[in-house]
Tab-separated table of C-alpha atoms in Angstrom:
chain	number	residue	atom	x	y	z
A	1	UNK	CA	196.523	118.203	28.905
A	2	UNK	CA	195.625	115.455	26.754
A	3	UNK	CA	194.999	112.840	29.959
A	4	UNK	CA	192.398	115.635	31.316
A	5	UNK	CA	190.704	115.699	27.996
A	6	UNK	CA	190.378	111.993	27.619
A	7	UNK	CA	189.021	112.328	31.646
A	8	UNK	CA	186.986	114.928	30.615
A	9	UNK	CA	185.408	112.922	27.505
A	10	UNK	CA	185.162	109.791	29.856
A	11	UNK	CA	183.123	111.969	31.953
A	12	UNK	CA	180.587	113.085	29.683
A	13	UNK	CA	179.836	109.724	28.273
A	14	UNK	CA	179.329	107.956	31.668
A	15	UNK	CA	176.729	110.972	32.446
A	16	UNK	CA	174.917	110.376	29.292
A	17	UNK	CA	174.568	106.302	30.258
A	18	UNK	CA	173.183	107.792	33.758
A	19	UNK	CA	171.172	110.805	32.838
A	20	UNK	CA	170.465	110.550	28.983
A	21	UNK	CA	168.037	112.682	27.155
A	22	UNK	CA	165.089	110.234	27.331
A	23	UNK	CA	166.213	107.332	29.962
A	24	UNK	CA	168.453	106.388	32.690
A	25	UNK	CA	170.826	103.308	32.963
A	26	UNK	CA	168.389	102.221	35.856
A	27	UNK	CA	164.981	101.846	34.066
A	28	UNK	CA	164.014	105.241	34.412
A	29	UNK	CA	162.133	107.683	31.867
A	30	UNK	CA	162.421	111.202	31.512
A	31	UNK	CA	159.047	112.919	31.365
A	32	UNK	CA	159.668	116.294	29.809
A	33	UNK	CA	157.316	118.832	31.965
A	34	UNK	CA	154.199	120.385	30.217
A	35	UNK	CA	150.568	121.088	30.719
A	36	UNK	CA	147.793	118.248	30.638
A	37	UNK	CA	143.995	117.979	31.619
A	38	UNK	CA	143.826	115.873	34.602
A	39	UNK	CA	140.390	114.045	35.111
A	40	UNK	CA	137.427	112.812	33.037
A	41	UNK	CA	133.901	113.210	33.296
A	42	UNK	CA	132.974	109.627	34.040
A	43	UNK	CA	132.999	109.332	38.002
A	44	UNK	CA	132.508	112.499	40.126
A	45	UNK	CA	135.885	112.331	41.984
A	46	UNK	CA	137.464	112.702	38.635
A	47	UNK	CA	135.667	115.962	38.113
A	48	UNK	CA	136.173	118.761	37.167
A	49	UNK	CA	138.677	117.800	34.359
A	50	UNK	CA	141.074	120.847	35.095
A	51	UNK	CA	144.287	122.214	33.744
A	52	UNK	CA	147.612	120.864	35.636
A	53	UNK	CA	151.333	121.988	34.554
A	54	UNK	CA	154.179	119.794	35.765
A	55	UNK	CA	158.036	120.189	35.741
A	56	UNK	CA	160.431	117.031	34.321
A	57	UNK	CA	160.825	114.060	36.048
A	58	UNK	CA	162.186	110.798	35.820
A	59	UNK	CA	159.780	107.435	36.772
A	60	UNK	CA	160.200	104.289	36.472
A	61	UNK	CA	159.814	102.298	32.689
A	62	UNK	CA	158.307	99.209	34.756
A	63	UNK	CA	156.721	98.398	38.371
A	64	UNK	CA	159.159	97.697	41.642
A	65	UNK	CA	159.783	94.132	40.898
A	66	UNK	CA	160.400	91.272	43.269
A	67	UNK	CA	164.604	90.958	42.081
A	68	UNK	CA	164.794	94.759	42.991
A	69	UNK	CA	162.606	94.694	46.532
A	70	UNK	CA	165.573	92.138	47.898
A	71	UNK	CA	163.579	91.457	50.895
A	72	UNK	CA	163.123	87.863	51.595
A	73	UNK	CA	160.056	88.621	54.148
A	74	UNK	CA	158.299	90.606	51.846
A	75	UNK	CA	155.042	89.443	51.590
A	76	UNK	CA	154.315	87.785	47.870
A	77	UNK	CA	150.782	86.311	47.810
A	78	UNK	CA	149.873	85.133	44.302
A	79	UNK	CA	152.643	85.639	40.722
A	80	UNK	CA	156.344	84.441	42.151
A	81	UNK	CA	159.432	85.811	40.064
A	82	UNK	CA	162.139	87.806	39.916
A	83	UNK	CA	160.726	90.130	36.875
A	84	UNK	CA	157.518	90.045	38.600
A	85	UNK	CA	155.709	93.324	40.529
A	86	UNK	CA	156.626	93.331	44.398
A	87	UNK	CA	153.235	92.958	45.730
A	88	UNK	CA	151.306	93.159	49.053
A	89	UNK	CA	152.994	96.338	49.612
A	90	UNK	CA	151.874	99.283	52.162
A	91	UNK	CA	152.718	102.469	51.638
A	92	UNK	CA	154.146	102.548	54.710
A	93	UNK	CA	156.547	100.190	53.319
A	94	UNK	CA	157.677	101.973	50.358
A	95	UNK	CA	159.009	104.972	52.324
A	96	UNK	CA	161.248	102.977	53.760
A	97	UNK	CA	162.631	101.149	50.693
A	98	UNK	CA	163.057	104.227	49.126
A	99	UNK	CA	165.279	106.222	51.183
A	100	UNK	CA	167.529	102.671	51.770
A	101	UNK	CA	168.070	101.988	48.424
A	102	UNK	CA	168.878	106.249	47.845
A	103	UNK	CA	171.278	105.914	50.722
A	104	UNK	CA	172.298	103.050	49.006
A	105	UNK	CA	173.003	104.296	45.567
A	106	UNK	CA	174.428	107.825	47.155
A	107	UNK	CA	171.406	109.820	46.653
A	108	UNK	CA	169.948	112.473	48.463
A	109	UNK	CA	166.783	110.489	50.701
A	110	UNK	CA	163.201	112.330	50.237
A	111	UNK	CA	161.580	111.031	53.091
A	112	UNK	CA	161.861	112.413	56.818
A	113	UNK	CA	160.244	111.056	59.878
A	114	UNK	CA	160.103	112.559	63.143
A	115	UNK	CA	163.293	114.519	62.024
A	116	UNK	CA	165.286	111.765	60.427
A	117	UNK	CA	165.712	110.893	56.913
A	118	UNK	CA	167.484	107.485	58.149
A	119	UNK	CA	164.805	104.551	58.312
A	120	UNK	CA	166.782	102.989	60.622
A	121	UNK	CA	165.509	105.755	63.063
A	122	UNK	CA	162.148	105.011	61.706
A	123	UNK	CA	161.174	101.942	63.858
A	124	UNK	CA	159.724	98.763	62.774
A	125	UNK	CA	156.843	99.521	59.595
A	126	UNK	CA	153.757	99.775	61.288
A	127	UNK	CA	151.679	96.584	60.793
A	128	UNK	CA	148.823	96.337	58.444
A	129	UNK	CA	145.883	95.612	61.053
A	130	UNK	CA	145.698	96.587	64.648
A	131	UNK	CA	146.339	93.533	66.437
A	132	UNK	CA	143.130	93.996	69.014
A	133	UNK	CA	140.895	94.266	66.060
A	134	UNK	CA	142.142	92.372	63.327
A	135	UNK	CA	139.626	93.191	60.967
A	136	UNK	CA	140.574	96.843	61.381
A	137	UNK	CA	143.076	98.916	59.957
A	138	UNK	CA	145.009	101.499	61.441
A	139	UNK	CA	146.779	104.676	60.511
A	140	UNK	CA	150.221	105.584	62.795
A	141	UNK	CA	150.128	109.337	63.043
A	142	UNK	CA	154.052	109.435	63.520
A	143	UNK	CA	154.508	107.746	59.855
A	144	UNK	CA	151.651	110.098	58.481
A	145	UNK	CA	153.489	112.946	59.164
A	146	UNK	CA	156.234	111.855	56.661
A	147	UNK	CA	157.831	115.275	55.155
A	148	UNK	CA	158.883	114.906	51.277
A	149	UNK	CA	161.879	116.511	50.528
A	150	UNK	CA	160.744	117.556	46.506
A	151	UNK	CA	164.095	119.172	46.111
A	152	UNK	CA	166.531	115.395	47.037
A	153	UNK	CA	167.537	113.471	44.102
A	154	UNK	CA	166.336	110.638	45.594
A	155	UNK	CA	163.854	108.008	44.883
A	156	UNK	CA	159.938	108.552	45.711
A	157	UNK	CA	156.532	107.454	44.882
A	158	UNK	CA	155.297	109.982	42.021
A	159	UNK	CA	152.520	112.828	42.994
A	160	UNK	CA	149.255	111.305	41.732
A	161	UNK	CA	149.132	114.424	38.909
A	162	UNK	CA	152.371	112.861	37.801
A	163	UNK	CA	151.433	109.560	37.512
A	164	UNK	CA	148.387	110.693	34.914
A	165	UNK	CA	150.488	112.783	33.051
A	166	UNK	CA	152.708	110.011	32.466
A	167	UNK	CA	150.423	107.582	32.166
A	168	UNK	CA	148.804	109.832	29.347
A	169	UNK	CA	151.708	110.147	27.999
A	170	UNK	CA	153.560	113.045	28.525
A	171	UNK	CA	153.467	115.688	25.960
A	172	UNK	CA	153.932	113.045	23.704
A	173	UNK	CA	149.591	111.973	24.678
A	174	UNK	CA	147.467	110.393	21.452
A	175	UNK	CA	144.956	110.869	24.285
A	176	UNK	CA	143.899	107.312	24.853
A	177	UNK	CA	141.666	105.852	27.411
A	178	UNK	CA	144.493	103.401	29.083
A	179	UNK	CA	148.281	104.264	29.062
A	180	UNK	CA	149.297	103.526	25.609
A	181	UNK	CA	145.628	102.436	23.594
A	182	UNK	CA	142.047	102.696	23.492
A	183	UNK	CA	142.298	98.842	23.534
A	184	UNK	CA	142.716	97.788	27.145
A	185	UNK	CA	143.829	94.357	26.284
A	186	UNK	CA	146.775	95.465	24.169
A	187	UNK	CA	148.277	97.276	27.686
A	188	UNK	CA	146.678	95.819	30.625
A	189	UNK	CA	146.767	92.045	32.214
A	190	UNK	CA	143.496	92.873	34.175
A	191	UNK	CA	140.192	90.268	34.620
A	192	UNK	CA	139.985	90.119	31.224
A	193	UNK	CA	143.242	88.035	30.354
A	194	UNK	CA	145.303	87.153	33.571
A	195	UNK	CA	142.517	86.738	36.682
A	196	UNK	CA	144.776	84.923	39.186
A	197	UNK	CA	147.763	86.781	39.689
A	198	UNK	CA	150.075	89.261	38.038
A	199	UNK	CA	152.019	88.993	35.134
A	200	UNK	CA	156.523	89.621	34.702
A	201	UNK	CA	156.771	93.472	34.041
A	202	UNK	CA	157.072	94.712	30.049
A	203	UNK	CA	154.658	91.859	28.584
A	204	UNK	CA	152.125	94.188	27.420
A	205	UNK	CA	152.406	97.407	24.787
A	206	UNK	CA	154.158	100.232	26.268
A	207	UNK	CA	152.257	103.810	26.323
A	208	UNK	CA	153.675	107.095	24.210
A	209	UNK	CA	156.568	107.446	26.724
A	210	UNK	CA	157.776	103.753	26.829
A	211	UNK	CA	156.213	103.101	30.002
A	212	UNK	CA	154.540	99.442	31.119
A	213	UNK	CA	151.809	98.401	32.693
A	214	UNK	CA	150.571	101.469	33.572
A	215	UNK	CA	146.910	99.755	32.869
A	216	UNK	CA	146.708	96.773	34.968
A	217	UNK	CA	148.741	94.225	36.715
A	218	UNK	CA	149.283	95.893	40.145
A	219	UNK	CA	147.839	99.008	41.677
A	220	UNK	CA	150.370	101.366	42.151
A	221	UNK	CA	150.687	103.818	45.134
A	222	UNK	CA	150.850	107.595	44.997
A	223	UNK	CA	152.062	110.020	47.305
A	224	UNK	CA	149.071	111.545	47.860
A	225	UNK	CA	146.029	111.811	50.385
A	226	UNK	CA	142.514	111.016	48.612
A	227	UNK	CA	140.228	113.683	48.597
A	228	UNK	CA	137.194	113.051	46.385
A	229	UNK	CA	136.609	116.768	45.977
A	230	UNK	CA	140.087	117.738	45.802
A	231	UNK	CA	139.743	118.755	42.148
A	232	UNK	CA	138.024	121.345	42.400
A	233	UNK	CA	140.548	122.865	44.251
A	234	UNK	CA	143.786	121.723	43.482
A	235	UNK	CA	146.221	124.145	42.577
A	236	UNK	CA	147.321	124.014	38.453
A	237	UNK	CA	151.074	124.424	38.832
A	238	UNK	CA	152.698	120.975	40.127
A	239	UNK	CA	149.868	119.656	42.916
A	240	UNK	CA	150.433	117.396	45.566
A	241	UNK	CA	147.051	116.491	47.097
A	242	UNK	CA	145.376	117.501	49.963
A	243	UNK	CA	147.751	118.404	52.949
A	244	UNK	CA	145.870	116.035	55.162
A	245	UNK	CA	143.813	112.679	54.946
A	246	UNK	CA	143.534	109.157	55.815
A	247	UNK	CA	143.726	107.146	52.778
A	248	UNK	CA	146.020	107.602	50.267
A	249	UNK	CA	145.881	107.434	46.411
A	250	UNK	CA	146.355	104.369	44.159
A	251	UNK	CA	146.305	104.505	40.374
A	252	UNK	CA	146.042	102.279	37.287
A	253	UNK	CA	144.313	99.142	38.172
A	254	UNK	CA	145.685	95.493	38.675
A	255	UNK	CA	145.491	91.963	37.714
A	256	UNK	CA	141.687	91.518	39.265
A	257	UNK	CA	139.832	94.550	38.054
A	258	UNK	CA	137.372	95.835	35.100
A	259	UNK	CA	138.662	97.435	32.287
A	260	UNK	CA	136.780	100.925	33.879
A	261	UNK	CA	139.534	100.863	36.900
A	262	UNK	CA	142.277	100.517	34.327
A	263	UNK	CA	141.607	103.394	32.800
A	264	UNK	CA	144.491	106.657	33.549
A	265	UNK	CA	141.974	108.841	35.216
A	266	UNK	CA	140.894	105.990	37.468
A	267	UNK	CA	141.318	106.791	41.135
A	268	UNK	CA	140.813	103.995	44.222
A	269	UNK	CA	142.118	104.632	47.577
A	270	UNK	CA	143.358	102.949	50.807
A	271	UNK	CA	144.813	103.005	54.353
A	272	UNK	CA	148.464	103.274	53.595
A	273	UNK	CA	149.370	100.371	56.368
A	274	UNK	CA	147.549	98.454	54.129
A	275	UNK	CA	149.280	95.718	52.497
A	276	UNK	CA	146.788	93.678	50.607
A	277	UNK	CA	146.871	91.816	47.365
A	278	UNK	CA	147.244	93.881	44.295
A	279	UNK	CA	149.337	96.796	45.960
A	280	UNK	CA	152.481	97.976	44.221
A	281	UNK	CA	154.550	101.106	42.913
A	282	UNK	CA	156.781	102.727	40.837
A	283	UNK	CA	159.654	104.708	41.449
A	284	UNK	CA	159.936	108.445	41.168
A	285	UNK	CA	162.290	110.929	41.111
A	286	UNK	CA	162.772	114.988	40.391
A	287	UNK	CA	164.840	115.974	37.682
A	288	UNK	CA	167.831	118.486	38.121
């Protein structure tokens, strides 16, 4: 009796080192669900501001770095370090990494393609310019039609109404115009402070929810397709994007931009084979 208790109690404090109340032991953050307004009024495909209610979910406290990509032929163009942002990243890319490193870790996978949630089954990640017009960049219809499993456990790029909400804040929001001030030097590296290349994760101010970099240093992908007018009919209760498109979303501005693209209701887009300077992510996943 007394072993199963001392089990028992072993139990319940390894689960709270995993899964505590705020973070996990892998850098994650628990953002308790709530209602926000998503949008501003200052350029038209962040209008209308409109109301948006989310459920919990964990992201990531920092950007993908370089130590935790662990690909040696990943392309790094400009800031070289382990505690640095992976970089020069397609989208394309990241669906991959994330279902090998859930597989990895014994999680449920999100992403299926053509059937298969293995990306082993997945084929080589389709290249970043078509290679009889280099200038031009090409979506592959068989990795468009990714499926996201919302249900898995397992890691994935954050909805692009989740990525505001957290870079707002959460339901802990003071409302600022970056992720964690009205000051966008105090959060961001962006033109201002760091032109030439990124900056080591967790150098800046974090925002309400302990979250960094959310202003600045890389771009960070989103799962969804860009849709300029897609506000003005997005559904309020936990929105995806559009069900179809050909560029998907990026949020939060990097290393090379204005303090205006930096701001959380900022939205750019781009070919997801894309792979250019700038591009990175953070990890996602849905809470039990």
């Amino acid at each position: 009796m007394r072993i199963a208790v001392i089990i028992c109690i072993i139990a319940i404090v390894l689960s709270s080192q995993v899964f505590g109340s705020n973070e996990t032991s892998l850098n994650m953050v628990l953002v308790e669900g709530g209602s926000f307004m998503m949008g501003s009024n200052t350029q038209s495909d962040e209008q209308p501001v409109h109301s948006v209610t989310l459920n919990d979910f964990y992201i990531g406290k920092f950007e993908v770095t370089q130590s935790e990509w662990k690909n040696p032929n990943a392309s790094i163009r400009s800031g070289s370090g382990t505690q640095y942002p992976i970089e020069s990243i397609s989208w394309y890319a990241i669906l991959k990494y994330c279902n090998i490193r859930s597989m990895a870790e014994g999680l449920v996978p999100c992403y299926a393609i053509s059937g298969s949630t293995d990306p082993a089954d997945w084929g080589a990640v389709p290249p970043s310019q078509s290679p009889e017009y280099p200038h031009e960049s090409l979506n592959n219809p068989v990795w468009d039609s990714v499926i996201c499993n919302w249900n898995a456990n397992g890691y994935r790029l954050p909805t692009e109404a989740e990525w505001e909400y957290a870079a707002r804040g959460g339901n802990k929001s003071n409302g600022y115009l970056y992720s964690g001030s009205n000051n966008c030097e105090e959060v961001a590296w962006n033109d201002r402070v760091r032109f030439t290349n990124p900056s080591s994760v967790g150098e800046k101010q974090a925002n309400e929810l302990g979250l960094y970099d959310m202003s600045g240093n890389v771009h960070e992908w989103c799962w969804d397709w860009y849709d300029k007018e897609y506000y003005s009919n997005s559904p309020e209760i936990s929105p995806k994007g559009p069900e179809t498109g050909s560029l998907r979303v990026m949020r939060g501005g990097d290393w090379g931009d204005g303090d205006g693209f930096c701001r959380v209701a900022s939205r750019v887009c781009k070919t997801p084979c894309i792979d250019g300077w700038y591009y990175g992510f953070r990890l996602c996943r849905t809470a039990p």
